[in-house]
PDB file of N, CA, C and O in Angstrom:
ATOM      1  N   UNK A   1       1.129  -1.323  -0.064  1.00 78.00           N
ATOM      2  CA  UNK A   1      -0.230  -0.152  -0.018  1.00 78.00           C
ATOM      3  C   UNK A   1       0.660   1.609   0.056  1.00 78.00           C
ATOM      4  O   UNK A   1       1.264   1.192   0.536  1.00 78.00           O
ATOM      5  N   UNK A   2       0.329   2.171  -0.820  1.00 83.00           N
ATOM      6  CA  UNK A   2       1.537   3.347  -1.264  1.00 83.00           C
ATOM      7  C   UNK A   2       1.304   4.752  -0.163  1.00 83.00           C
ATOM      8  O   UNK A   2       0.191   4.282   0.822  1.00 83.00           O
ATOM      9  N   UNK A   3       2.445   5.333   0.232  1.00 91.00           N
ATOM     10  CA  UNK A   3       2.037   6.546   1.154  1.00 91.00           C
ATOM     11  C   UNK A   3       0.756   7.408   0.792  1.00 91.00           C
ATOM     12  O   UNK A   3       0.398   7.803   1.884  1.00 91.00           O
ATOM     13  N   UNK A   4       0.187   7.635  -0.571  1.00 91.00           N
ATOM     14  CA  UNK A   4      -1.275   7.959  -0.975  1.00 91.00           C
ATOM     15  C   UNK A   4      -2.782   7.637  -0.678  1.00 91.00           C
ATOM     16  O   UNK A   4      -3.295   8.380   0.436  1.00 91.00           O
ATOM     17  N   UNK A   5      -1.991   6.651  -0.021  1.00 90.00           N
ATOM     18  CA  UNK A   5      -3.292   5.721   0.104  1.00 90.00           C
ATOM     19  C   UNK A   5      -2.994   5.364   1.645  1.00 90.00           C
ATOM     20  O   UNK A   5      -4.127   5.399   2.306  1.00 90.00           O
ATOM     21  N   UNK A   6      -2.054   5.529   2.436  1.00 92.00           N
ATOM     22  CA  UNK A   6      -2.621   5.698   3.929  1.00 92.00           C
ATOM     23  C   UNK A   6      -3.055   6.722   4.197  1.00 92.00           C
ATOM     24  O   UNK A   6      -3.238   7.103   4.830  1.00 92.00           O
ATOM     25  N   UNK A   7      -2.535   8.078   3.543  1.00 93.00           N
ATOM     26  CA  UNK A   7      -2.535   9.517   3.720  1.00 93.00           C
ATOM     27  C   UNK A   7      -4.381   9.434   3.721  1.00 93.00           C
ATOM     28  O   UNK A   7      -5.073  10.016   4.439  1.00 93.00           O
ATOM     29  N   UNK A   8      -4.459   8.869   2.496  1.00 92.00           N
ATOM     30  CA  UNK A   8      -6.334   8.781   2.250  1.00 92.00           C
ATOM     31  C   UNK A   8      -6.924   7.850   2.808  1.00 92.00           C
ATOM     32  O   UNK A   8      -8.323   8.989   3.761  1.00 92.00           O
ATOM     33  N   UNK A   9      -6.795   7.027   3.524  1.00 92.00           N
ATOM     34  CA  UNK A   9      -6.865   6.322   4.889  1.00 92.00           C
ATOM     35  C   UNK A   9      -7.790   7.579   6.125  1.00 92.00           C
ATOM     36  O   UNK A   9      -8.089   7.948   6.706  1.00 92.00           O
ATOM     37  N   UNK A  10      -6.097   7.822   6.185  1.00 94.00           N
ATOM     38  CA  UNK A  10      -6.264   8.831   8.007  1.00 94.00           C
ATOM     39  C   UNK A  10      -6.461  10.416   7.494  1.00 94.00           C
ATOM     40  O   UNK A  10      -7.598  10.079   8.674  1.00 94.00           O
ATOM     41  N   UNK A  11      -6.897  10.436   6.384  1.00 95.00           N
ATOM     42  CA  UNK A  11      -7.861  12.197   5.934  1.00 95.00           C
ATOM     43  C   UNK A  11      -9.090  11.284   6.549  1.00 95.00           C
ATOM     44  O   UNK A  11     -10.124  11.748   6.871  1.00 95.00           O
ATOM     45  N   UNK A  12      -9.556  10.050   5.732  1.00 93.00           N
ATOM     46  CA  UNK A  12     -10.829   9.896   5.263  1.00 93.00           C
ATOM     47  C   UNK A  12     -11.525   9.651   7.465  1.00 93.00           C
ATOM     48  O   UNK A  12     -12.258   9.557   8.188  1.00 93.00           O
ATOM     49  N   UNK A  13     -10.898   8.548   7.954  1.00 94.00           N
ATOM     50  CA  UNK A  13     -10.739   7.975   9.297  1.00 94.00           C
ATOM     51  C   UNK A  13     -10.599   9.400  10.091  1.00 94.00           C
ATOM     52  O   UNK A  13     -11.777   9.974  10.991  1.00 94.00           O
ATOM     53  N   UNK A  14     -10.087  10.322   9.862  1.00 93.00           N
ATOM     54  CA  UNK A  14     -10.344  11.964  10.163  1.00 93.00           C
ATOM     55  C   UNK A  14     -11.564  12.942  10.151  1.00 93.00           C
ATOM     56  O   UNK A  14     -12.058  13.578  10.782  1.00 93.00           O
ATOM     57  N   UNK A  15     -11.849  12.460   8.643  1.00 93.00           N
ATOM     58  CA  UNK A  15     -13.153  13.780   8.949  1.00 93.00           C
ATOM     59  C   UNK A  15     -14.174  12.594   9.315  1.00 93.00           C
ATOM     60  O   UNK A  15     -15.520  13.036   9.530  1.00 93.00           O
ATOM     61  N   UNK A  16     -14.540  11.037   9.843  1.00 92.00           N
ATOM     62  CA  UNK A  16     -15.662  10.111  10.077  1.00 92.00           C
ATOM     63  C   UNK A  16     -15.208  10.745  11.318  1.00 92.00           C
ATOM     64  O   UNK A  16     -16.154  11.192  12.252  1.00 92.00           O
ATOM     65  N   UNK A  17     -13.944  11.282  12.345  1.00 94.00           N
ATOM     66  CA  UNK A  17     -14.304  11.407  14.227  1.00 94.00           C
ATOM     67  C   UNK A  17     -14.494  12.487  14.338  1.00 94.00           C
ATOM     68  O   UNK A  17     -15.282  13.051  15.413  1.00 94.00           O
ATOM     69  N   UNK A  18     -13.813  14.100  13.103  1.00 91.00           N
ATOM     70  CA  UNK A  18     -14.805  15.233  13.112  1.00 91.00           C
ATOM     71  C   UNK A  18     -15.972  15.311  12.798  1.00 91.00           C
ATOM     72  O   UNK A  18     -16.817  16.054  13.502  1.00 91.00           O
ATOM     73  N   UNK A  19     -16.465  14.499  11.916  1.00 90.00           N
ATOM     74  CA  UNK A  19     -18.119  14.267  12.021  1.00 90.00           C
ATOM     75  C   UNK A  19     -19.084  13.627  13.258  1.00 90.00           C
ATOM     76  O   UNK A  19     -19.612  14.492  13.837  1.00 90.00           O
ATOM     77  N   UNK A  20     -18.599  12.311  14.045  1.00 92.00           N
ATOM     78  CA  UNK A  20     -18.743  12.466  15.924  1.00 92.00           C
ATOM     79  C   UNK A  20     -18.836  13.308  15.941  1.00 92.00           C
ATOM     80  O   UNK A  20     -19.516  13.192  17.539  1.00 92.00           O
ATOM     81  N   UNK A  21     -17.562  14.472  16.746  1.00 93.00           N
ATOM     82  CA  UNK A  21     -17.326  15.542  17.296  1.00 93.00           C
ATOM     83  C   UNK A  21     -18.578  17.046  16.837  1.00 93.00           C
ATOM     84  O   UNK A  21     -18.290  17.980  17.765  1.00 93.00           O
ATOM     85  N   UNK A  22     -18.958  16.644  15.852  1.00 89.00           N
ATOM     86  CA  UNK A  22     -19.499  17.846  15.656  1.00 89.00           C
ATOM     87  C   UNK A  22     -19.077  18.974  14.503  1.00 89.00           C
ATOM     88  O   UNK A  22     -19.830  19.658  14.510  1.00 89.00           O
ATOM     89  N   UNK A  23     -18.730  18.405  13.515  1.00 86.00           N
ATOM     90  CA  UNK A  23     -17.839  19.457  12.722  1.00 86.00           C
ATOM     91  C   UNK A  23     -18.745  19.736  11.769  1.00 86.00           C
ATOM     92  O   UNK A  23     -19.821  18.938  11.250  1.00 86.00           O
ATOM     93  N   UNK A  24     -18.544  20.671  11.026  1.00 85.00           N
ATOM     94  CA  UNK A  24     -20.064  21.379  10.146  1.00 85.00           C
ATOM     95  C   UNK A  24     -19.933  20.065   9.314  1.00 85.00           C
ATOM     96  O   UNK A  24     -18.578  19.539   8.376  1.00 85.00           O
ATOM     97  N   UNK A  25     -20.824  20.969   8.425  1.00 86.00           N
ATOM     98  CA  UNK A  25     -20.583  18.859   7.045  1.00 86.00           C
ATOM     99  C   UNK A  25     -20.074  19.298   5.689  1.00 86.00           C
ATOM    100  O   UNK A  25     -19.278  18.398   5.417  1.00 86.00           O
ATOM    101  N   UNK A  26     -19.807  20.777   5.705  1.00 89.00           N
ATOM    102  CA  UNK A  26     -18.549  21.213   4.183  1.00 89.00           C
ATOM    103  C   UNK A  26     -17.321  20.836   4.785  1.00 89.00           C
ATOM    104  O   UNK A  26     -16.972  19.992   3.530  1.00 89.00           O
ATOM    105  N   UNK A  27     -17.154  20.918   5.850  1.00 90.00           N
ATOM    106  CA  UNK A  27     -16.093  20.217   6.604  1.00 90.00           C
ATOM    107  C   UNK A  27     -15.644  18.874   6.057  1.00 90.00           C
ATOM    108  O   UNK A  27     -14.558  18.364   5.326  1.00 90.00           O
ATOM    109  N   UNK A  28     -16.925  17.650   6.959  1.00 91.00           N
ATOM    110  CA  UNK A  28     -16.762  16.739   6.343  1.00 91.00           C
ATOM    111  C   UNK A  28     -17.189  16.402   4.676  1.00 91.00           C
ATOM    112  O   UNK A  28     -15.099  15.709   4.405  1.00 91.00           O
ATOM    113  N   UNK A  29     -17.296  16.838   3.956  1.00 92.00           N
ATOM    114  CA  UNK A  29     -17.199  16.445   2.697  1.00 92.00           C
ATOM    115  C   UNK A  29     -15.740  16.927   1.725  1.00 92.00           C
ATOM    116  O   UNK A  29     -16.048  16.222   1.198  1.00 92.00           O
ATOM    117  N   UNK A  30     -15.054  18.464   1.943  1.00 93.00           N
ATOM    118  CA  UNK A  30     -14.495  18.646   1.713  1.00 93.00           C
ATOM    119  C   UNK A  30     -13.278  17.254   2.296  1.00 93.00           C
ATOM    120  O   UNK A  30     -12.449  17.258   1.407  1.00 93.00           O
ATOM    121  N   UNK A  31     -13.021  17.289   3.166  1.00 93.00           N
ATOM    122  CA  UNK A  31     -12.263  15.893   4.260  1.00 93.00           C
ATOM    123  C   UNK A  31     -12.505  14.563   3.655  1.00 93.00           C
ATOM    124  O   UNK A  31     -11.450  14.470   2.499  1.00 93.00           O
ATOM    125  N   UNK A  32     -13.388  14.419   2.840  1.00 93.00           N
ATOM    126  CA  UNK A  32     -13.607  13.107   1.755  1.00 93.00           C
ATOM    127  C   UNK A  32     -12.853  13.778   0.580  1.00 93.00           C
ATOM    128  O   UNK A  32     -12.735  12.554   0.060  1.00 93.00           O
ATOM    129  N   UNK A  33     -13.590  14.338  -0.354  1.00 95.00           N
ATOM    130  CA  UNK A  33     -13.191  14.877  -1.093  1.00 95.00           C
ATOM    131  C   UNK A  33     -11.587  15.060  -0.930  1.00 95.00           C
ATOM    132  O   UNK A  33     -10.750  14.056  -2.417  1.00 95.00           O
ATOM    133  N   UNK A  34     -10.711  15.203  -0.603  1.00 94.00           N
ATOM    134  CA  UNK A  34      -9.522  14.702  -0.110  1.00 94.00           C
ATOM    135  C   UNK A  34      -8.654  13.768   0.183  1.00 94.00           C
ATOM    136  O   UNK A  34      -7.934  12.763  -1.264  1.00 94.00           O
ATOM    137  N   UNK A  35      -9.402  13.038   0.680  1.00 95.00           N
ATOM    138  CA  UNK A  35      -9.365  11.828   1.336  1.00 95.00           C
ATOM    139  C   UNK A  35      -9.589  10.434  -0.141  1.00 95.00           C
ATOM    140  O   UNK A  35      -8.292  10.047  -1.398  1.00 95.00           O
ATOM    141  N   UNK A  36     -10.479  11.854  -1.106  1.00 94.00           N
ATOM    142  CA  UNK A  36     -10.543  10.570  -1.975  1.00 94.00           C
ATOM    143  C   UNK A  36      -9.584  10.934  -3.626  1.00 94.00           C
ATOM    144  O   UNK A  36      -8.939  10.294  -4.244  1.00 94.00           O
ATOM    145  N   UNK A  37      -8.644  12.900  -3.085  1.00 94.00           N
ATOM    146  CA  UNK A  37      -7.605  12.493  -4.606  1.00 94.00           C
ATOM    147  C   UNK A  37      -6.058  12.043  -4.018  1.00 94.00           C
ATOM    148  O   UNK A  37      -6.152  12.151  -4.488  1.00 94.00           O
ATOM    149  N   UNK A  38      -6.000  11.576  -2.481  1.00 94.00           N
ATOM    150  CA  UNK A  38      -5.356  10.905  -1.693  1.00 94.00           C
ATOM    151  C   UNK A  38      -5.154   9.581  -2.264  1.00 94.00           C
ATOM    152  O   UNK A  38      -4.089   8.948  -2.881  1.00 94.00           O
ATOM    153  N   UNK A  39      -6.257   8.615  -2.574  1.00 93.00           N
ATOM    154  CA  UNK A  39      -6.822   7.357  -3.060  1.00 93.00           C
ATOM    155  C   UNK A  39      -5.902   7.607  -4.349  1.00 93.00           C
ATOM    156  O   UNK A  39      -5.793   6.679  -5.100  1.00 93.00           O
ATOM    157  N   UNK A  40      -6.878   8.797  -5.195  1.00 94.00           N
ATOM    158  CA  UNK A  40      -6.686   8.759  -7.280  1.00 94.00           C
ATOM    159  C   UNK A  40      -4.884   8.966  -7.426  1.00 94.00           C
ATOM    160  O   UNK A  40      -4.889   8.629  -8.336  1.00 94.00           O
ATOM    161  N   UNK A  41      -4.676   9.935  -6.158  1.00 94.00           N
ATOM    162  CA  UNK A  41      -2.955  10.502  -6.655  1.00 94.00           C
ATOM    163  C   UNK A  41      -2.306   8.161  -6.331  1.00 94.00           C
ATOM    164  O   UNK A  41      -0.971   7.789  -6.479  1.00 94.00           O
ATOM    165  N   UNK A  42      -2.804   7.698  -5.696  1.00 92.00           N
ATOM    166  CA  UNK A  42      -1.820   6.182  -5.321  1.00 92.00           C
ATOM    167  C   UNK A  42      -2.763   5.173  -5.817  1.00 92.00           C
ATOM    168  O   UNK A  42      -0.718   4.769  -6.295  1.00 92.00           O
ATOM    169  N   UNK A  43      -3.520   5.648  -6.614  1.00 92.00           N
ATOM    170  CA  UNK A  43      -3.726   4.713  -7.586  1.00 92.00           C
ATOM    171  C   UNK A  43      -3.376   5.262  -9.019  1.00 92.00           C
ATOM    172  O   UNK A  43      -2.926   3.975 -10.072  1.00 92.00           O
ATOM    173  N   UNK A  44      -3.203   6.238  -9.272  1.00 91.00           N
ATOM    174  CA  UNK A  44      -2.942   6.737 -10.191  1.00 91.00           C
ATOM    175  C   UNK A  44      -0.851   6.495 -10.247  1.00 91.00           C
ATOM    176  O   UNK A  44       0.126   5.761 -11.563  1.00 91.00           O
ATOM    177  N   UNK A  45      -0.550   6.374  -8.871  1.00 91.00           N
ATOM    178  CA  UNK A  45       1.053   5.561  -9.176  1.00 91.00           C
ATOM    179  C   UNK A  45       1.692   4.371  -9.283  1.00 91.00           C
ATOM    180  O   UNK A  45       2.188   4.263  -9.662  1.00 91.00           O
ATOM    181  N   UNK A  46       0.515   3.714  -8.859  1.00 90.00           N
ATOM    182  CA  UNK A  46       0.064   2.489  -9.722  1.00 90.00           C
ATOM    183  C   UNK A  46      -0.040   2.289 -11.191  1.00 90.00           C
ATOM    184  O   UNK A  46       0.250   0.860 -11.134  1.00 90.00           O
ATOM    185  N   UNK A  47      -0.620   2.651 -11.341  1.00 92.00           N
ATOM    186  CA  UNK A  47      -0.780   3.114 -12.853  1.00 92.00           C
ATOM    187  C   UNK A  47      -2.559   2.527 -13.062  1.00 92.00           C
ATOM    188  O   UNK A  47      -1.727   1.498 -13.848  1.00 92.00           O
ATOM    189  N   UNK A  48      -3.100   2.447 -12.179  1.00 90.00           N
ATOM    190  CA  UNK A  48      -4.376   1.957 -12.285  1.00 90.00           C
ATOM    191  C   UNK A  48      -5.349   2.726 -12.802  1.00 90.00           C
ATOM    192  O   UNK A  48      -5.580   3.371 -11.924  1.00 90.00           O
ATOM    193  N   UNK A  49      -5.567   2.800 -14.312  1.00 92.00           N
ATOM    194  CA  UNK A  49      -6.442   4.282 -14.260  1.00 92.00           C
ATOM    195  C   UNK A  49      -7.975   4.474 -14.455  1.00 92.00           C
ATOM    196  O   UNK A  49      -8.712   5.188 -13.704  1.00 92.00           O
ATOM    197  N   UNK A  50      -8.036   3.035 -14.219  1.00 94.00           N
ATOM    198  CA  UNK A  50      -9.582   3.131 -13.678  1.00 94.00           C
ATOM    199  C   UNK A  50     -10.030   3.381 -12.223  1.00 94.00           C
ATOM    200  O   UNK A  50     -11.211   4.090 -11.831  1.00 94.00           O
ATOM    201  N   UNK A  51      -9.290   3.168 -11.412  1.00 92.00           N
ATOM    202  CA  UNK A  51      -9.436   3.160 -10.182  1.00 92.00           C
ATOM    203  C   UNK A  51      -9.203   4.473 -10.079  1.00 92.00           C
ATOM    204  O   UNK A  51      -9.821   5.115  -8.792  1.00 92.00           O
ATOM    205  N   UNK A  52      -7.814   5.425 -10.004  1.00 93.00           N
ATOM    206  CA  UNK A  52      -7.788   6.553 -10.095  1.00 93.00           C
ATOM    207  C   UNK A  52      -8.770   7.308 -10.650  1.00 93.00           C
ATOM    208  O   UNK A  52      -8.988   8.260 -10.391  1.00 93.00           O
ATOM    209  N   UNK A  53      -9.528   7.627 -12.411  1.00 95.00           N
ATOM    210  CA  UNK A  53     -10.888   8.146 -12.555  1.00 95.00           C
ATOM    211  C   UNK A  53     -11.705   8.086 -11.477  1.00 95.00           C
ATOM    212  O   UNK A  53     -12.756   8.701 -11.206  1.00 95.00           O
ATOM    213  N   UNK A  54     -12.101   6.963 -10.958  1.00 95.00           N
ATOM    214  CA  UNK A  54     -12.908   6.491  -9.922  1.00 95.00           C
ATOM    215  C   UNK A  54     -13.243   7.661  -8.425  1.00 95.00           C
ATOM    216  O   UNK A  54     -14.073   8.067  -8.597  1.00 95.00           O
ATOM    217  N   UNK A  55     -12.052   7.465  -7.879  1.00 94.00           N
ATOM    218  CA  UNK A  55     -11.573   7.794  -6.982  1.00 94.00           C
ATOM    219  C   UNK A  55     -11.390   9.673  -7.342  1.00 94.00           C
ATOM    220  O   UNK A  55     -12.197  10.313  -6.974  1.00 94.00           O
ATOM    221  N   UNK A  56     -11.257   9.950  -9.056  1.00 95.00           N
ATOM    222  CA  UNK A  56     -11.164  11.018  -9.049  1.00 95.00           C
ATOM    223  C   UNK A  56     -12.771  11.587  -9.150  1.00 95.00           C
ATOM    224  O   UNK A  56     -13.410  12.908  -8.662  1.00 95.00           O
ATOM    225  N   UNK A  57     -14.273  11.117  -9.700  1.00 96.00           N
ATOM    226  CA  UNK A  57     -15.343  11.313  -9.389  1.00 96.00           C
ATOM    227  C   UNK A  57     -15.712  11.394  -7.652  1.00 96.00           C
ATOM    228  O   UNK A  57     -16.587  12.387  -8.336  1.00 96.00           O
ATOM    229  N   UNK A  58     -15.122  10.551  -7.430  1.00 95.00           N
ATOM    230  CA  UNK A  58     -16.108  10.953  -6.050  1.00 95.00           C
ATOM    231  C   UNK A  58     -14.809  11.907  -5.782  1.00 95.00           C
ATOM    232  O   UNK A  58     -15.874  12.660  -4.804  1.00 95.00           O
ATOM    233  N   UNK A  59     -14.096  12.085  -5.822  1.00 95.00           N
ATOM    234  CA  UNK A  59     -13.868  13.364  -5.171  1.00 95.00           C
ATOM    235  C   UNK A  59     -14.382  14.465  -5.455  1.00 95.00           C
ATOM    236  O   UNK A  59     -15.041  15.748  -5.532  1.00 95.00           O
ATOM    237  N   UNK A  60     -14.725  14.723  -6.941  1.00 95.00           N
ATOM    238  CA  UNK A  60     -16.135  16.029  -7.152  1.00 95.00           C
ATOM    239  C   UNK A  60     -16.634  15.721  -7.092  1.00 95.00           C
ATOM    240  O   UNK A  60     -17.190  17.296  -6.716  1.00 95.00           O
ATOM    241  N   UNK A  61     -17.775  14.446  -6.826  1.00 95.00           N
ATOM    242  CA  UNK A  61     -18.796  14.788  -6.288  1.00 95.00           C
ATOM    243  C   UNK A  61     -18.935  14.771  -4.044  1.00 95.00           C
ATOM    244  O   UNK A  61     -19.923  16.128  -4.351  1.00 95.00           O
ATOM    245  N   UNK A  62     -17.962  14.770  -4.071  1.00 94.00           N
ATOM    246  CA  UNK A  62     -17.711  15.262  -2.863  1.00 94.00           C
ATOM    247  C   UNK A  62     -17.509  17.320  -2.600  1.00 94.00           C
ATOM    248  O   UNK A  62     -17.798  17.334  -1.682  1.00 94.00           O
ATOM    249  N   UNK A  63     -16.471  17.449  -3.258  1.00 94.00           N
ATOM    250  CA  UNK A  63     -16.178  18.882  -3.842  1.00 94.00           C
ATOM    251  C   UNK A  63     -17.445  19.512  -3.938  1.00 94.00           C
ATOM    252  O   UNK A  63     -17.635  20.021  -3.677  1.00 94.00           O
ATOM    253  N   UNK A  64     -18.202  19.002  -5.192  1.00 95.00           N
ATOM    254  CA  UNK A  64     -19.318  19.467  -5.382  1.00 95.00           C
ATOM    255  C   UNK A  64     -20.230  19.607  -3.416  1.00 95.00           C
ATOM    256  O   UNK A  64     -20.875  20.715  -3.183  1.00 95.00           O
ATOM    257  N   UNK A  65     -20.602  18.608  -3.631  1.00 93.00           N
ATOM    258  CA  UNK A  65     -21.517  18.882  -2.494  1.00 93.00           C
ATOM    259  C   UNK A  65     -20.774  19.093  -0.818  1.00 93.00           C
ATOM    260  O   UNK A  65     -22.548  19.866  -0.818  1.00 93.00           O
ATOM    261  N   UNK A  66     -19.630  19.812  -1.636  1.00 93.00           N
ATOM    262  CA  UNK A  66     -19.547  20.479   0.023  1.00 93.00           C
ATOM    263  C   UNK A  66     -19.416  21.838  -0.482  1.00 93.00           C
ATOM    264  O   UNK A  66     -20.365  22.653   0.510  1.00 93.00           O
ATOM    265  N   UNK A  67     -19.767  22.150  -1.629  1.00 92.00           N
ATOM    266  CA  UNK A  67     -19.662  23.525  -1.843  1.00 92.00           C
ATOM    267  C   UNK A  67     -21.782  23.692  -1.719  1.00 92.00           C
ATOM    268  O   UNK A  67     -21.500  25.021  -1.653  1.00 92.00           O
ATOM    269  N   UNK A  68     -22.139  22.593  -2.708  1.00 92.00           N
ATOM    270  CA  UNK A  68     -23.065  23.365  -2.443  1.00 92.00           C
ATOM    271  C   UNK A  68     -24.096  23.654  -0.964  1.00 92.00           C
ATOM    272  O   UNK A  68     -25.157  24.009  -0.290  1.00 92.00           O
ATOM    273  N   UNK A  69     -23.215  22.877   0.082  1.00 89.00           N
ATOM    274  CA  UNK A  69     -23.941  22.810   1.416  1.00 89.00           C
ATOM    275  C   UNK A  69     -23.595  23.616   2.196  1.00 89.00           C
ATOM    276  O   UNK A  69     -24.297  24.189   2.890  1.00 89.00           O
ATOM    277  N   UNK A  70     -21.841  24.153   1.700  1.00 88.00           N
ATOM    278  CA  UNK A  70     -21.806  25.380   1.833  1.00 88.00           C
ATOM    279  C   UNK A  70     -22.717  26.631   2.014  1.00 88.00           C
ATOM    280  O   UNK A  70     -22.937  27.643   2.630  1.00 88.00           O
ATOM    281  N   UNK A  71     -23.104  26.206   0.481  1.00 90.00           N
ATOM    282  CA  UNK A  71     -24.192  27.769  -0.350  1.00 90.00           C
ATOM    283  C   UNK A  71     -25.255  28.050   0.411  1.00 90.00           C
ATOM    284  O   UNK A  71     -25.677  28.837   0.548  1.00 90.00           O
ATOM    285  N   UNK A  72     -25.819  26.397   1.037  1.00 87.00           N
ATOM    286  CA  UNK A  72     -27.247  26.745   0.915  1.00 87.00           C
ATOM    287  C   UNK A  72     -26.899  27.532   2.847  1.00 87.00           C
ATOM    288  O   UNK A  72     -27.880  27.638   3.424  1.00 87.00           O
ATOM    289  N   UNK A  73     -25.897  26.629   3.999  1.00 85.00           N
ATOM    290  CA  UNK A  73     -25.476  27.013   4.849  1.00 85.00           C
ATOM    291  C   UNK A  73     -25.413  28.391   5.299  1.00 85.00           C
ATOM    292  O   UNK A  73     -26.346  29.622   5.680  1.00 85.00           O
ATOM    293  N   UNK A  74     -25.212  29.607   3.803  1.00 84.00           N
ATOM    294  CA  UNK A  74     -24.748  30.657   3.983  1.00 84.00           C
ATOM    295  C   UNK A  74     -25.876  31.768   3.448  1.00 84.00           C
ATOM    296  O   UNK A  74     -26.410  32.006   3.220  1.00 84.00           O
ATOM    297  N   UNK A  75     -26.952  30.849   3.031  1.00 84.00           N
ATOM    298  CA  UNK A  75     -28.251  31.858   2.172  1.00 84.00           C
ATOM    299  C   UNK A  75     -29.574  30.788   3.059  1.00 84.00           C
ATOM    300  O   UNK A  75     -29.888  32.141   3.447  1.00 84.00           O
ATOM    301  N   UNK A  76     -29.200  30.071   3.930  1.00 81.00           N
ATOM    302  CA  UNK A  76     -29.936  30.063   4.860  1.00 81.00           C
ATOM    303  C   UNK A  76     -30.357  30.210   6.111  1.00 81.00           C
ATOM    304  O   UNK A  76     -31.281  29.930   7.337  1.00 81.00           O
ATOM    305  N   UNK A  77     -29.053  29.656   6.304  1.00 66.00           N
ATOM    306  CA  UNK A  77     -28.531  29.192   7.795  1.00 66.00           C
ATOM    307  C   UNK A  77     -29.038  27.994   8.120  1.00 66.00           C
ATOM    308  O   UNK A  77     -29.352  27.327   7.581  1.00 66.00           O
ATOM    309  N   UNK A  78     -27.276  27.930   9.348  1.00 59.00           N
ATOM    310  CA  UNK A  78     -27.237  26.493  10.031  1.00 59.00           C
ATOM    311  C   UNK A  78     -28.889  25.834  10.222  1.00 59.00           C
ATOM    312  O   UNK A  78     -29.730  26.574  10.802  1.00 59.00           O
ATOM    313  N   UNK A  79     -29.013  24.786  10.058  1.00 60.00           N
ATOM    314  CA  UNK A  79     -30.271  24.287  10.389  1.00 60.00           C
ATOM    315  C   UNK A  79     -30.047  23.214  11.589  1.00 60.00           C
ATOM    316  O   UNK A  79     -29.214  22.384  12.009  1.00 60.00           O
TER     317      UNK A  79
END
């Protein structure tokens, strides 16, 4: 397992831990996007293109969700 994959696992576990401690949703989704980017780098390092693309799509989805939640929190206020 490469260092990139280990970093991705560490960031993912940090995201879950912070969610349990009450961090806001945009932070949670941003950390998950970062974990997916680390996973994509690990897969690209191993030259596994389908795996890297899948991780990049996951990172894009989590990044979009983070921006959407942050925008909704700003316009409506936290609920």
